Short mmCIF file of C-alpha atoms in Angstrom, two decimals:
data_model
loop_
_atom_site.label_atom_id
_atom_site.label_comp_id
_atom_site.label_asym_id
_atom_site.label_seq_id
_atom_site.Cartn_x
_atom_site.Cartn_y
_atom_site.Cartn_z
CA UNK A 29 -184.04 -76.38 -15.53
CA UNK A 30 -181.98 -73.45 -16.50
CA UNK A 31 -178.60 -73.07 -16.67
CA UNK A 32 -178.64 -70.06 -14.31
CA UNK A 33 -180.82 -71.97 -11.52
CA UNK A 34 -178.52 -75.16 -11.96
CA UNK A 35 -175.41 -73.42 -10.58
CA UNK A 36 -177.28 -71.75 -7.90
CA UNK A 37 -178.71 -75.41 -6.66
CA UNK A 38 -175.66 -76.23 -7.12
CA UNK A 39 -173.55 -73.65 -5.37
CA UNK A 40 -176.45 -74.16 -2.68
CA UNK A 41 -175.57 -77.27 -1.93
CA UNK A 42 -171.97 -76.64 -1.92
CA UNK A 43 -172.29 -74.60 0.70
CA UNK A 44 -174.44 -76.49 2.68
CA UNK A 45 -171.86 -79.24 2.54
CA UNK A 46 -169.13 -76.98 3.88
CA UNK A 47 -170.91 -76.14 6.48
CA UNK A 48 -172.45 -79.19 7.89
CA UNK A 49 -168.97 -80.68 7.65
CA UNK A 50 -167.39 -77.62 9.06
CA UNK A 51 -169.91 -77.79 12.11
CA UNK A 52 -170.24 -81.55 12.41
CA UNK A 53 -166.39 -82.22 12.29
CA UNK A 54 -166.16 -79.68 14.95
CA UNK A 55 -168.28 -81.23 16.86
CA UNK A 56 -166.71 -84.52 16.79
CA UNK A 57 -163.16 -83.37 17.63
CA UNK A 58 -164.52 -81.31 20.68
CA UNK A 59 -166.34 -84.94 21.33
CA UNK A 60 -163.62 -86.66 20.66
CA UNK A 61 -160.82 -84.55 22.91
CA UNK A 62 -163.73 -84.60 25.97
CA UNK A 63 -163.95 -88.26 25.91
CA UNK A 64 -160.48 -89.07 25.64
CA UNK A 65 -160.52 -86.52 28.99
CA UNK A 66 -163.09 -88.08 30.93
CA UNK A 67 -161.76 -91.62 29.97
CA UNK A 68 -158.33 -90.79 31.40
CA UNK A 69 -160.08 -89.04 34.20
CA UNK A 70 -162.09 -92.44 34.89
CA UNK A 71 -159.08 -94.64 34.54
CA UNK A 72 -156.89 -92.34 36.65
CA UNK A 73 -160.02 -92.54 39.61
CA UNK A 74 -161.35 -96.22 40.01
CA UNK A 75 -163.82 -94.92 43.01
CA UNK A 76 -165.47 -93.18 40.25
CA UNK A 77 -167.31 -95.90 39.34
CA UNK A 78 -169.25 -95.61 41.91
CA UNK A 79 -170.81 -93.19 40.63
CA UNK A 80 -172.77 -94.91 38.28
CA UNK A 81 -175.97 -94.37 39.66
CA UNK A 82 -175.89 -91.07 39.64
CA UNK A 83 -174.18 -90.54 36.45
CA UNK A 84 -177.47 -92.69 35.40
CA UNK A 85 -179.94 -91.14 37.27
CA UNK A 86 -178.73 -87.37 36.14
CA UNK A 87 -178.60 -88.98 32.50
CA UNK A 88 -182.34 -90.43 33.12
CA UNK A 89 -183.73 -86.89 34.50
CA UNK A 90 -182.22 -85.33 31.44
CA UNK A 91 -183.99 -86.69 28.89
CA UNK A 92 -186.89 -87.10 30.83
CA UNK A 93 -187.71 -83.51 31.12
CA UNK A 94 -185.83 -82.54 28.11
CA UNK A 95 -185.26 -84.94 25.39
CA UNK A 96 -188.53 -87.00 24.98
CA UNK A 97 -188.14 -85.86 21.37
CA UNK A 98 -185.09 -87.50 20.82
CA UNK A 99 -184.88 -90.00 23.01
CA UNK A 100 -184.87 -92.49 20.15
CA UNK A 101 -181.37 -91.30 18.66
CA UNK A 102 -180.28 -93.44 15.94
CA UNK A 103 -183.60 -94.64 15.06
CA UNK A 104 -184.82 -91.34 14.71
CA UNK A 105 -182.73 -90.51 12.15
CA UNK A 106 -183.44 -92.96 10.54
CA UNK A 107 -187.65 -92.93 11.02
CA UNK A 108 -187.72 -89.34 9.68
CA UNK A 109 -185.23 -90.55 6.42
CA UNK A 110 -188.26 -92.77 5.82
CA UNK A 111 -191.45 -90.91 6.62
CA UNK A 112 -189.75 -86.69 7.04
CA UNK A 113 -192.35 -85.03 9.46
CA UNK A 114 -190.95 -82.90 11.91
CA UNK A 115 -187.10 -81.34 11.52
CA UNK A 116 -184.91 -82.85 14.01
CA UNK A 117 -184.71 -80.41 17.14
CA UNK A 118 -181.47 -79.55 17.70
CA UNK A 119 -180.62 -80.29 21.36
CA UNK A 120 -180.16 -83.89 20.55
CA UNK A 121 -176.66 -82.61 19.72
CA UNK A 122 -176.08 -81.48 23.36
CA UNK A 123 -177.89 -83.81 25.17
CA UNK A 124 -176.35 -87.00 23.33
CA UNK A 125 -173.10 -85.14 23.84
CA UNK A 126 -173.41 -84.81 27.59
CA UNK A 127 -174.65 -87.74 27.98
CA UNK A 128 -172.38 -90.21 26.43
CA UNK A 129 -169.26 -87.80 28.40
CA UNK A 130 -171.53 -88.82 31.96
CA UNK A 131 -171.91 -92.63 30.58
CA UNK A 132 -168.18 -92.64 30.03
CA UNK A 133 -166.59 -90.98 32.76
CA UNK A 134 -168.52 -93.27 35.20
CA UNK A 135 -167.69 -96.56 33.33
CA UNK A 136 -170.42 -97.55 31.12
CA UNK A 137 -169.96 -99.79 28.36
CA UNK A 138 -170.92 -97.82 24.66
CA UNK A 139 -169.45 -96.34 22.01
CA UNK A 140 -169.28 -92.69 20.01
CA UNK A 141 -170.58 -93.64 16.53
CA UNK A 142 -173.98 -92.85 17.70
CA UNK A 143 -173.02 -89.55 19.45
CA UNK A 144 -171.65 -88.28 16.62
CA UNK A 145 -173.95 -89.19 14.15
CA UNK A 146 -176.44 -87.80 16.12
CA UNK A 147 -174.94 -84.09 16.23
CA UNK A 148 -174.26 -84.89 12.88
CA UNK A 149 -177.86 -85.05 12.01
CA UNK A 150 -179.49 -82.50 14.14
CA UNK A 151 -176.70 -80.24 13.10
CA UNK A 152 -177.08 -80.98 9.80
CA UNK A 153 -180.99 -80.78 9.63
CA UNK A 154 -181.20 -77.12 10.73
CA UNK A 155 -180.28 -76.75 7.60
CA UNK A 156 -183.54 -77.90 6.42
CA UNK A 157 -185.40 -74.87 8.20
CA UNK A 158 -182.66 -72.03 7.22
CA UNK A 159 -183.06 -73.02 3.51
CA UNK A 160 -186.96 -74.06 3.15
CA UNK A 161 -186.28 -77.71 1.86
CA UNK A 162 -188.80 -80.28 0.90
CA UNK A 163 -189.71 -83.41 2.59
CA UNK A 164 -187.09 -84.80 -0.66
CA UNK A 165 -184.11 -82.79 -0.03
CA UNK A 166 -184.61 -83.36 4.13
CA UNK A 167 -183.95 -86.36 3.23
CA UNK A 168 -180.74 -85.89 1.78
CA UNK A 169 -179.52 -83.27 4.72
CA UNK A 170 -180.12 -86.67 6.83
CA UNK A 171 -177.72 -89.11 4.56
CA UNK A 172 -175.53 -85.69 4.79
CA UNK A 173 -175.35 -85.45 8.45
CA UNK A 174 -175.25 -89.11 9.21
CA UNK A 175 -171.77 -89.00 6.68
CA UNK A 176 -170.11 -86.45 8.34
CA UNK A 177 -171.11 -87.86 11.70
CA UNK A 178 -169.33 -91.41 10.80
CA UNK A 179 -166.75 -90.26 8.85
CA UNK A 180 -165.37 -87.38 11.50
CA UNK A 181 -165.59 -89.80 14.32
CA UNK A 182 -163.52 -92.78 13.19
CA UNK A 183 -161.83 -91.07 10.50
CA UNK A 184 -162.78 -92.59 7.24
CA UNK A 185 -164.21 -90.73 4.71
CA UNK A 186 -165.53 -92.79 2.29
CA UNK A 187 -166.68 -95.62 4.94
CA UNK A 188 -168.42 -92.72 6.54
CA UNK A 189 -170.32 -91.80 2.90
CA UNK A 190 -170.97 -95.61 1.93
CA UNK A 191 -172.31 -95.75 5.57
CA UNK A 192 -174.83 -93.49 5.27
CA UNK A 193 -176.42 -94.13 1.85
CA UNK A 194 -176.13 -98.02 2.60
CA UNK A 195 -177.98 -97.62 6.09
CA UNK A 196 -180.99 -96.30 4.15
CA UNK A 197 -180.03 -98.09 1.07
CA UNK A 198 -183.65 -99.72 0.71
CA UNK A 199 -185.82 -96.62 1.13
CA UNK A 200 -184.95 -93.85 -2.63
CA UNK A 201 -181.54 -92.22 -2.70
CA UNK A 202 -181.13 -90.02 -5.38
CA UNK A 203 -178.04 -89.36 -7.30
CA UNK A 204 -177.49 -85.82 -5.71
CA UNK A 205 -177.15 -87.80 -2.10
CA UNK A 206 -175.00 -90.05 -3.46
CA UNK A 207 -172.25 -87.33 -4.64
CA UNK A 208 -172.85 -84.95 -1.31
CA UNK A 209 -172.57 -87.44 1.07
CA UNK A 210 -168.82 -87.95 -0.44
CA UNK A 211 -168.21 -84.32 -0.29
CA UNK A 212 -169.55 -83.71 3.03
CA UNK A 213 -167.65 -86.97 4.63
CA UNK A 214 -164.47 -84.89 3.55
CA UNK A 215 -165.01 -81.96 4.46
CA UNK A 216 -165.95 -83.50 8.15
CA UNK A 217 -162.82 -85.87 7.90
CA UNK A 218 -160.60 -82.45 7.21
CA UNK A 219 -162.09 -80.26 9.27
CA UNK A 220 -161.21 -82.81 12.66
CA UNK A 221 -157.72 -83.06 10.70
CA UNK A 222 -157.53 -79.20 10.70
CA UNK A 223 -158.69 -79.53 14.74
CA UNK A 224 -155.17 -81.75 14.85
CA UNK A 225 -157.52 -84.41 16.83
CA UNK A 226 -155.86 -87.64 15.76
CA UNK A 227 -157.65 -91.06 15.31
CA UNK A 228 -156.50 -94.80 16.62
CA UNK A 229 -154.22 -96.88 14.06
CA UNK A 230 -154.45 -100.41 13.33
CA UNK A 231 -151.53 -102.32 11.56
CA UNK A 232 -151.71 -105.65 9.64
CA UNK A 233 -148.53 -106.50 9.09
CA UNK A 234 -148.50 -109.87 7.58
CA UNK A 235 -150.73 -111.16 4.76
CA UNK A 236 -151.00 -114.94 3.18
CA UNK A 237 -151.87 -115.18 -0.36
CA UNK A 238 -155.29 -115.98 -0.63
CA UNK A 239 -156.22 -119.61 -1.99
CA UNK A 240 -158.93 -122.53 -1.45
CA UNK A 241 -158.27 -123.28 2.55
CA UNK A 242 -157.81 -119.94 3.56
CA UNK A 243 -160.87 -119.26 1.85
CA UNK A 244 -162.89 -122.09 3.73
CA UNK A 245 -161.29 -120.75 7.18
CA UNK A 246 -162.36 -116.74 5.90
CA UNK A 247 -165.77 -117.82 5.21
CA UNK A 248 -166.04 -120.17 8.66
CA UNK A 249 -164.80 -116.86 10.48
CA UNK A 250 -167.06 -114.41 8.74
CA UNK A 251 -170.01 -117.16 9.78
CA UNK A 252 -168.73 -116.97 13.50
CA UNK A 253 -168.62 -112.74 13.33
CA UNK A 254 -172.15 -112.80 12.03
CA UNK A 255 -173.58 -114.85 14.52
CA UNK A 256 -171.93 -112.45 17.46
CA UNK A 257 -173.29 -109.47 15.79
CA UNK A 258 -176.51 -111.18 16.21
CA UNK A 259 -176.17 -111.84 19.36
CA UNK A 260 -175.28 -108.26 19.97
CA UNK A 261 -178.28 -106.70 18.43
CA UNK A 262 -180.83 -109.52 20.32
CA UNK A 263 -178.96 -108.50 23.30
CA UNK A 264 -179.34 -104.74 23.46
CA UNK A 265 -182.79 -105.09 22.18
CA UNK A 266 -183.54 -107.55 25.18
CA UNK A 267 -182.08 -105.67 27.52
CA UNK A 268 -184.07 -102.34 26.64
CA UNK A 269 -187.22 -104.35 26.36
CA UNK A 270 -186.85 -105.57 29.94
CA UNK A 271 -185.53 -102.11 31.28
CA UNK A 272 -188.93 -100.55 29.95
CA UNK A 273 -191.08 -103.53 30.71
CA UNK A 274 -190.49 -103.64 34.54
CA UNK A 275 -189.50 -99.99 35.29
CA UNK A 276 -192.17 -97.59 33.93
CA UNK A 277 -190.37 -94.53 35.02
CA UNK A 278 -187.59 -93.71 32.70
CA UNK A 279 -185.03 -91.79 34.98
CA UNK A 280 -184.71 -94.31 37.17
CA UNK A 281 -183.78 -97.46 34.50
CA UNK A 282 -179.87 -96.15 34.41
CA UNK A 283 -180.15 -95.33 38.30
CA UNK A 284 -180.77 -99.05 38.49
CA UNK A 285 -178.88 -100.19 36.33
CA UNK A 286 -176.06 -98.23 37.40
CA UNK A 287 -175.84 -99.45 40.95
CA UNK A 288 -175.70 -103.06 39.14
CA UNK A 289 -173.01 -102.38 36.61
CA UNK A 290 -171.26 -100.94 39.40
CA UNK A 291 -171.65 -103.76 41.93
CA UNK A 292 -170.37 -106.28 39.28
CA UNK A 293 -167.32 -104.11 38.24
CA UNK A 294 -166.33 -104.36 41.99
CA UNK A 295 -166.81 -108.38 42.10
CA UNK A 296 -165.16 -108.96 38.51
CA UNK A 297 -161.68 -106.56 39.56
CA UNK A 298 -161.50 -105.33 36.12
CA UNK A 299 -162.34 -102.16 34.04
CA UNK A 300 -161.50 -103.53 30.30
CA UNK A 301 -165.25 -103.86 29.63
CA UNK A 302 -166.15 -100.85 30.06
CA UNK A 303 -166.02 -97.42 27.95
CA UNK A 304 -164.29 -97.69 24.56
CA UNK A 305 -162.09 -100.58 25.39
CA UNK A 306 -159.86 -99.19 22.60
CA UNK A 307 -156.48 -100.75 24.38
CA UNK A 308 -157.93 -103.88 24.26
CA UNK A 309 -158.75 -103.86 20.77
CA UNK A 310 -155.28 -102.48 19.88
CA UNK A 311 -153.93 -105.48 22.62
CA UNK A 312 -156.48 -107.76 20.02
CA UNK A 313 -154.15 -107.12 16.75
CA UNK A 314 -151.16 -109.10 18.45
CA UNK A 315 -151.97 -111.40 21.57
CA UNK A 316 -154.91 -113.71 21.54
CA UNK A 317 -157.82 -112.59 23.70
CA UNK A 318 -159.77 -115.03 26.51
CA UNK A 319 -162.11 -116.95 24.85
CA UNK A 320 -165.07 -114.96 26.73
CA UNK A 321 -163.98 -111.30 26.29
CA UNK A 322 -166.05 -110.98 23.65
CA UNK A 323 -169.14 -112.06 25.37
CA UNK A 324 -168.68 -110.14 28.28
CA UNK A 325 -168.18 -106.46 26.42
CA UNK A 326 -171.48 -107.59 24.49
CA UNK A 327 -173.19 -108.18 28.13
CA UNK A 328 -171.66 -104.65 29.74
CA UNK A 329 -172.88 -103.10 26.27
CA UNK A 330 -176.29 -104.31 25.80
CA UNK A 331 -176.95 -103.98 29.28
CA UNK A 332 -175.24 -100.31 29.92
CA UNK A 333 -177.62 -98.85 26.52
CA UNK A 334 -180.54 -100.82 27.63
CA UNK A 335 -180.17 -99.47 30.53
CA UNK A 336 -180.67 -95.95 28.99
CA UNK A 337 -177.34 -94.68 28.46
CA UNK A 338 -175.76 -92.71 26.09
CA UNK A 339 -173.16 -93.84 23.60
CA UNK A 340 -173.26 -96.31 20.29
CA UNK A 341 -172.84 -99.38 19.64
CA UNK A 342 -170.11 -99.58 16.87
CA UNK A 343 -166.77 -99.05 18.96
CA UNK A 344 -168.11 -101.84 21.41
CA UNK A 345 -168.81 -104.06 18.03
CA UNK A 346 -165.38 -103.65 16.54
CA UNK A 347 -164.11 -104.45 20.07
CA UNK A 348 -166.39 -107.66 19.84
CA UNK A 349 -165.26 -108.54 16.55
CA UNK A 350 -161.42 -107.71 17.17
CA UNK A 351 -161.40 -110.11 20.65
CA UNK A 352 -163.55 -112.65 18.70
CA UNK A 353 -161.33 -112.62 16.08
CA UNK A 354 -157.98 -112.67 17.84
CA UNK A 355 -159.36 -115.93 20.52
CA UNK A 356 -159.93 -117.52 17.12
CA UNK A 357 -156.10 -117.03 16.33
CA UNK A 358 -155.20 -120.17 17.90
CA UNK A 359 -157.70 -122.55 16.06
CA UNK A 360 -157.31 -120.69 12.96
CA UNK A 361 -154.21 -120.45 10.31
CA UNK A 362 -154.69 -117.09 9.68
CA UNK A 363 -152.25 -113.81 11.12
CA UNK A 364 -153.56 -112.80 14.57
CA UNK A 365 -154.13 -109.29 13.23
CA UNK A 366 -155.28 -110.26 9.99
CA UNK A 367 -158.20 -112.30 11.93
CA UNK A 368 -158.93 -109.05 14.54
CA UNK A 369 -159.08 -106.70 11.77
CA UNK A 370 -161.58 -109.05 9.70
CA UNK A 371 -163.89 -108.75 13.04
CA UNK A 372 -163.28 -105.22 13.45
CA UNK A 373 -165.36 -104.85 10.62
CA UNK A 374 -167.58 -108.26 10.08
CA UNK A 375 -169.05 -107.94 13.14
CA UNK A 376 -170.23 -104.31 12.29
CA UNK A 377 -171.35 -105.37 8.94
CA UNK A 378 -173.73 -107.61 10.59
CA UNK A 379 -174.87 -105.76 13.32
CA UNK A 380 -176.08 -102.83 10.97
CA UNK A 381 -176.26 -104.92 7.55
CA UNK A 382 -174.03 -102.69 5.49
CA UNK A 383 -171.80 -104.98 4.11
CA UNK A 384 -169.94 -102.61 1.78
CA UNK A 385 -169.56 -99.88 3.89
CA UNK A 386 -167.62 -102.19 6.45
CA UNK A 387 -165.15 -103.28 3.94
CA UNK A 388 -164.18 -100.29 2.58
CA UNK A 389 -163.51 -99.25 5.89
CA UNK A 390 -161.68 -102.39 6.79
CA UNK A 391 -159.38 -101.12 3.60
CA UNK A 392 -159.40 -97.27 4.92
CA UNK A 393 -157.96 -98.16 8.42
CA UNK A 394 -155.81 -101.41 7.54
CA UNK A 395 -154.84 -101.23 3.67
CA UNK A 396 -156.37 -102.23 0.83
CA UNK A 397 -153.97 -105.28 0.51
CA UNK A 398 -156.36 -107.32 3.14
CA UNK A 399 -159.42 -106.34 1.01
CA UNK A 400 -160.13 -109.36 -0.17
CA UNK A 401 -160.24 -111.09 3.23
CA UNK A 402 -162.40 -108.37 4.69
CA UNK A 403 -165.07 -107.98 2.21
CA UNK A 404 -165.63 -112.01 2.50
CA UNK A 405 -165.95 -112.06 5.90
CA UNK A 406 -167.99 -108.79 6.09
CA UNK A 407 -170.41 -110.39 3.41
CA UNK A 408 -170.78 -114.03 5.10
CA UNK A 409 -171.31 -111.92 8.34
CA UNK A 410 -174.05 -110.05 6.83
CA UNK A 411 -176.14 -112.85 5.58
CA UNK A 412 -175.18 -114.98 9.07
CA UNK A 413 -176.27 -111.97 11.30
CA UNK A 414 -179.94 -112.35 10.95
CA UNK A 415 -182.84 -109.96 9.81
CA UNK A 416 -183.02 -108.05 12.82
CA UNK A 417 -179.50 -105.46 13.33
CA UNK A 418 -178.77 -102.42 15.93
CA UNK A 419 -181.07 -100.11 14.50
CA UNK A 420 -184.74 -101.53 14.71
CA UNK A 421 -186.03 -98.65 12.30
CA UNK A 422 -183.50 -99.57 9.60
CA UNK A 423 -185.76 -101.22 6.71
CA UNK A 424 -183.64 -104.31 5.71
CA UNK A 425 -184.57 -105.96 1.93
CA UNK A 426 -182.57 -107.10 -0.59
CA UNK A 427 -180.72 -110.93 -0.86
CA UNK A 428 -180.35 -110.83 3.02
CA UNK A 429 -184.56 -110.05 3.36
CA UNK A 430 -185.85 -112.86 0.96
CA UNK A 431 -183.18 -115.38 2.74
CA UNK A 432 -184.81 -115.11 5.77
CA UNK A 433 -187.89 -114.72 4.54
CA UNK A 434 -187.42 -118.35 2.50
CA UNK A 435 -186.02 -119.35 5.98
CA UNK A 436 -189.07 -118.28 8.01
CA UNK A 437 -191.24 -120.21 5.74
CA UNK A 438 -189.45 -123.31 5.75
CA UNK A 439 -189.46 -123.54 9.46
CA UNK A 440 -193.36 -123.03 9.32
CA UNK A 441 -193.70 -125.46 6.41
CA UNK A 442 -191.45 -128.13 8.53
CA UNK A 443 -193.40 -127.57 11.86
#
């Protein structure tokens, strides 16, 4: 390759980068102001919850008649990093925007990660179409637009880069992806700076010096994180499995589901299971949770996407991990916050098996001073979460793959 054709490759994807991070991060501080809006709406009206039916049933009709294509989110993404076939239509960036506002405003359980990841990849893979890339470099506009997706949302750049190449880390990244999704994580993370849209802050203010019991208690934790990502991922995946199974007709699964989630909100008298539940998880870093909080957001979760939806998962798993962690403050000797920040993170690293990712962003959000407590519990949560995580089209090898697989065939071998 010539000299001449290198720089313009090079100032090609330069550009590209700009943009998608210009657009994405856009995207995700206009997201980010309108939920923040509806959720203050929703707290500030309790008889809108009420409306969950119909917030369901208008979310239902919408992808019905207009987002069969995309109806997968996520897992779309990810299917065409593996196999690229058709460019991803761009109205997934709309409708998973409108419809994680409805899901919020009328008080169902989810997160943003997925809403923004998903503008951030059908925003970014216009760009496949305007520039004529191969079924190669469409996949690297994906790992782009997944990056600036992450990384504008929650506001950490180089979580929001590791997160994207890990999440396909077992199908070929090339170099190039590798130093672009960097670049474009910044320029997404800057441009929602430059929007003056301003991000949730965690403090860990105390710290032990790591040694041999504290080690044993990290490691018993990170176990305990794992297996509640697992049960998160078994279940949302039950819950959708059941929604489709007994109710054919797609529109009216959140209809349904809906009038239940509303029904039970009324019985239980309380709303901190639903939407973010980003007090809570701030509440998490200095008084010790109920035992059962955690099990209850990943019931309203599971059952509120399952349902059908809109929203992620991975605000409702650090809100998991955080309430998990800080119940576990008064059996463990570790800091309160030090313990809700570790399952901020460990929990996620299970639930979507990218250990790394989680713990730099444990360090991005709480300081690199906790690092090593973090990455040990987000590693012993990866290998305790199981082989199946969030994302059923993710392709998970590696250690974790031929541990299970060893496990699998022991259990057959023993009965």
């Amino acid at each position: 390759m010539n000299l001449q054709k290198t720089l313009r490759l090079s100032l090609q994807w330069l550009v590209i980068c700009a943009l998608i991070g210009l657009f994405s991060g856009s995207a995700s501080a206009f997201f980010l102001v309108a939920l923040e809006w509806v959720t203050q709406i929703r707290e500030h009206h309790a008889w809108i919850i009420w409306l969950l039916p119909l917030g369901g049933l208008i979310i239902g009709l919408l992808y019905h008649y207009y987002g069969t294509s995309v109806v997968k989110g996520n897992n779309l993404l990810l299917e065409e990093y593996e196999n690229p076939q058709q460019p991803i239509p761009f109205k997934m960036a709309p409708l998973v925007l409108i419809g994680t506002l409805i899901t919020h405003l009328v008080g169902g359980s989810a997160g943003r990660e997925g809403t923004a990841v998903q503008m951030g990849g059908a925003i970014a893979d216009q760009f496949s179409r305007w520039f004529q890339l191969d079924k190669n470099d469409r996949k690297t506009i994906l790992i782009l637009g997944i990056s600036a997706g992450f990384a504008s949302v929650f506001g950490t750049p180089l979580a929001g880069a590791l997160f994207a190449l890990e999440v396909v880390y077992f199908s070929k990244i090339n170099f190039k992806s590798v130093i672009l999704s960097f670049a474009v994580a910044y320029a997404a993370y800057f441009t929602v700076e430059f929007w003056q849209v301003k991000h949730t802050h965690y403090t860990i203010a105390t710290l032990p010096e790591m040694n041999g019991i504290y080690l044993l208690w990290t490691i018993g934790a990170g176990i305990l994180f794992g297996l509640a990502a697992l049960l998160f991922s078994r279940t949302a995946h039950f819950w959708n499995r059941l929604f489709s199974k007994y109710i054919p007709y797609a529109p009216i699964r959140p209809l349904i589901g809906g009038t239940v989630l509303a029904v039970i909100l009324f019985f239980i008298g309380t709303t901190k299971y639903i939407g973010l539940g980003v007090p809570e998880i701030v509440k998490a870093f200095s008084t010790p949770n109920e035992s059962y909080d955690f099990l209850l957001k990943i019931l309203f979760t599971g059952f509120t996407l399952g349902a059908g939806f809109k929203g992620g998962e991975v605000t409702p798993l650090f809100f998991v991990g955080a309430t998990l962690g800080s119940a576990l403050s008064v059996v463990i000797p570790l800091p309160i916050a030090l313990l809700a920040g570790m399952g901020f993170v460990a929990v996620f690293s299970g639930a979507t098996h990218t250990p790394i990712a989680c713990t730099v962003m444990g360090m991005e959000l709480f300081g690199i001073e906790g690092g090593i407590f973090i990455g040990i519990a987000c590693v012993v949560a990866y290998f305790a979460s199981g082989s199946i995580g969030i994302y059923h089209s993710q392709i998970v090898k590696g250690p974790k793959y031929h541990l299970y697989q060893k496990i699998n065939r022991f259990r057959l071998d023993l009965f």
